[in-house]
Amino acid sequence: MKPPPGRRLVPAYLVTGGRAAPADRRAAGYDRLAILTRSDSTPSDRFGQEHHRLWRLLRPGPLTLVECAAHLRLPVSAAVFLAADLVESGHLHIRPPVPPAQRIDRTLVERLLVGLRALH
Amino acid sequence: MDSAPSTDRIGYLPDRDQTLMKIVVTGPFAVGKTTFIRTLSEIPTLHTEEVMTQASAPHDDLVGVPGKTTTTVATDFGRLTLADDLVLYLFGTPGQHRFLPLWQDIARGALGALVLADTRRLDHSFEVMDLVEEQGLPYVVAVNTFPESPHHPDEVLRKHLDLHPGTPLLQLDARERSGCARALVALSEHVLARLPEDDRTAPEDRP
Ligand SMILES: Nc1nc2c(ncn2[C@@H]2O[C@H](COP(=O)(O)OP(=O)(O)OP(=O)(O)O)[C@@H](O)[C@H]2O)c(=O)[nH]1
Ligand SMILES: [Mg+2]
């Protein structure tokens, strides 16, 4: 094994104001394909500009976390922190990429295959 | 400078329950990962940049200074809606072992991986195949046929790549849609072959 252990993604201090520890823990379960949707209440000014950018981005509809990161030109880790804040405050809803009742099973992969075969 | 992106051309997801799946597209430098994703994606390819830090070898001239280097690693991705409730994401991921943390993050929950190879440097795909195997992902190998790369029959390529007989191999042009789609079909069939029969009485992960 070549690589030394212990490397990790660096949280984006610049957009998160240096709070790494609690957010790390909170955001641990966030998948980059988690789907973000707005709720009805507008975040107050206590949230920073980056939070509001994320909030505005989601006005027309849902997007995955990684798509939000790409559109906002942020590392995924930074988008996770912003999203976690707004989810905690009730301004965003988040749902996992695979609905809880669904499983990656044969039926699902067979349906995927039907879609892929139709492509060409 | 409040640069909220213009939302006009962003492909939002429909507001209904969908299952999002992902496949990793990987391979050595400049092998055609981005091209493959661009060929199939229904949205303009997007990318994110992650800053990675790693301990570097201690240098004598830096005694007392913690050795650290940072690298920015870009990953691109695209999206393909295959049914009303089924969306496939393709993540282009560099195949170098030093990007392991990023790799693990992206590979988590992935269905499988497509490993791209170039016949001018087949050995460059070895590291990638090792990485994918370590992650326990099913994969297929697709040789991207650049015009200036020598052409070989499948059997020769399999031998050079030291492929397990059960690992599918195919050849494609990453700029051409039907070959790329066929590669994803091959990968999905390979994934399917490894999945157990559906068992509705299987214990759920409820507590
Ligand atoms: N002729 C030919 N050229 C290709 C093909 N696929 C990719 N290219 C070209 O090869 C170059 C590299 O392709 P990319 O898709 O950027 O490769 P990549 O793997 O994403 O590269 P990195 O992300 O830099 O590692 C580009 O100039 C492409 O236009 C192919 O199938 N045939
Ligand atoms: Mg690329």
mmCIF file of C-alpha atoms in Angstrom, chain A residues 6-90:
data_model
loop_
_atom_site.group_PDB
_atom_site.id
_atom_site.type_symbol
_atom_site.label_atom_id
_atom_site.label_comp_id
_atom_site.label_asym_id
_atom_site.label_seq_id
_atom_site.Cartn_x
_atom_site.Cartn_y
_atom_site.Cartn_z
ATOM 1 C CA GLY A 6 -5.012 9.965 7.483
ATOM 2 C CA ARG A 7 -5.588 12.198 4.508
ATOM 3 C CA ARG A 8 -8.925 13.877 4.376
ATOM 4 C CA LEU A 9 -10.856 16.530 2.571
ATOM 5 C CA VAL A 10 -10.291 19.907 4.100
ATOM 6 C CA PRO A 11 -13.436 21.731 5.132
ATOM 7 C CA ALA A 12 -13.760 24.988 3.275
ATOM 8 C CA TYR A 13 -12.896 27.402 6.077
ATOM 9 C CA LEU A 14 -13.439 30.434 3.930
ATOM 10 C CA VAL A 15 -17.135 29.957 3.430
ATOM 11 C CA THR A 16 -17.906 28.274 6.717
ATOM 12 C CA GLY A 17 -16.164 30.692 9.060
ATOM 13 C CA GLY A 18 -13.915 28.017 10.451
ATOM 14 C CA ARG A 19 -16.556 25.975 12.241
ATOM 15 C CA ALA A 20 -15.488 22.490 11.366
ATOM 16 C CA ALA A 21 -16.210 20.166 14.231
ATOM 17 C CA PRO A 22 -19.971 20.200 14.835
ATOM 18 C CA ALA A 23 -20.785 20.559 11.167
ATOM 19 C CA ASP A 24 -18.501 17.649 10.356
ATOM 20 C CA ARG A 25 -20.530 15.437 12.572
ATOM 21 C CA ARG A 26 -23.881 16.805 11.471
ATOM 22 C CA ALA A 27 -23.076 16.556 7.819
ATOM 23 C CA ALA A 28 -21.525 13.113 7.964
ATOM 24 C CA GLY A 29 -24.667 11.488 6.630
ATOM 25 C CA TYR A 30 -25.041 13.834 3.689
ATOM 26 C CA ASP A 31 -24.678 12.074 0.388
ATOM 27 C CA ARG A 32 -23.544 14.153 -2.573
ATOM 28 C CA LEU A 33 -26.681 12.964 -4.324
ATOM 29 C CA ALA A 34 -28.988 13.969 -1.472
ATOM 30 C CA ILE A 35 -31.846 16.041 -2.888
ATOM 31 C CA LEU A 36 -32.436 19.540 -1.558
ATOM 32 C CA THR A 37 -35.799 21.301 -1.734
ATOM 33 C CA ARG A 38 -36.868 24.663 -0.323
ATOM 34 C CA SER A 39 -39.443 25.000 2.391
ATOM 35 C CA ASP A 40 -41.762 28.010 2.529
ATOM 36 C CA SER A 41 -39.972 30.192 5.046
ATOM 37 C CA THR A 42 -37.285 32.627 3.939
ATOM 38 C CA PRO A 43 -34.007 32.545 5.865
ATOM 39 C CA SER A 44 -33.321 35.653 7.908
ATOM 40 C CA ASP A 45 -30.302 37.934 7.645
ATOM 41 C CA ARG A 46 -28.603 36.003 10.373
ATOM 42 C CA PHE A 47 -27.552 33.654 7.596
ATOM 43 C CA GLY A 48 -24.638 34.690 5.474
ATOM 44 C CA GLN A 49 -24.539 35.519 1.822
ATOM 45 C CA GLU A 50 -23.496 32.000 0.850
ATOM 46 C CA HIS A 51 -26.544 30.551 2.572
ATOM 47 C CA HIS A 52 -28.761 32.944 0.678
ATOM 48 C CA ARG A 53 -27.118 32.027 -2.604
ATOM 49 C CA LEU A 54 -27.960 28.396 -2.002
ATOM 50 C CA TRP A 55 -31.485 29.353 -1.026
ATOM 51 C CA ARG A 56 -31.978 31.400 -4.197
ATOM 52 C CA LEU A 57 -30.496 28.685 -6.391
ATOM 53 C CA LEU A 58 -33.187 26.295 -5.252
ATOM 54 C CA ARG A 59 -36.108 28.613 -5.961
ATOM 55 C CA PRO A 60 -37.163 26.965 -9.249
ATOM 56 C CA GLY A 61 -36.945 23.381 -8.013
ATOM 57 C CA PRO A 62 -34.963 20.598 -6.337
ATOM 58 C CA LEU A 63 -31.311 19.821 -7.014
ATOM 59 C CA THR A 64 -28.803 17.392 -5.609
ATOM 60 C CA LEU A 65 -26.155 18.632 -3.237
ATOM 61 C CA VAL A 66 -23.388 18.076 -5.787
ATOM 62 C CA GLU A 67 -25.294 20.057 -8.415
ATOM 63 C CA CYS A 68 -25.738 22.902 -5.929
ATOM 64 C CA ALA A 69 -22.006 22.825 -5.238
ATOM 65 C CA ALA A 70 -21.215 22.944 -8.955
ATOM 66 C CA HIS A 71 -23.609 25.808 -9.720
ATOM 67 C CA LEU A 72 -22.383 27.811 -6.742
ATOM 68 C CA ARG A 73 -18.755 26.958 -7.554
ATOM 69 C CA LEU A 74 -18.130 25.562 -4.112
ATOM 70 C CA PRO A 75 -16.454 22.357 -2.999
ATOM 71 C CA VAL A 76 -19.041 19.751 -2.085
ATOM 72 C CA SER A 77 -17.834 19.869 1.513
ATOM 73 C CA ALA A 78 -18.718 23.571 1.696
ATOM 74 C CA ALA A 79 -22.137 23.079 0.133
ATOM 75 C CA VAL A 80 -22.784 20.389 2.740
ATOM 76 C CA PHE A 81 -22.176 22.857 5.573
ATOM 77 C CA LEU A 82 -24.500 25.449 4.083
ATOM 78 C CA ALA A 83 -27.194 22.877 3.431
ATOM 79 C CA ALA A 84 -26.877 21.400 6.913
ATOM 80 C CA ASP A 85 -27.419 24.837 8.462
ATOM 81 C CA LEU A 86 -30.519 25.509 6.384
ATOM 82 C CA VAL A 87 -31.920 22.044 6.961
ATOM 83 C CA GLU A 88 -31.429 22.469 10.679
ATOM 84 C CA SER A 89 -33.248 25.790 10.629
ATOM 85 C CA GLY A 90 -36.089 24.303 8.608
#
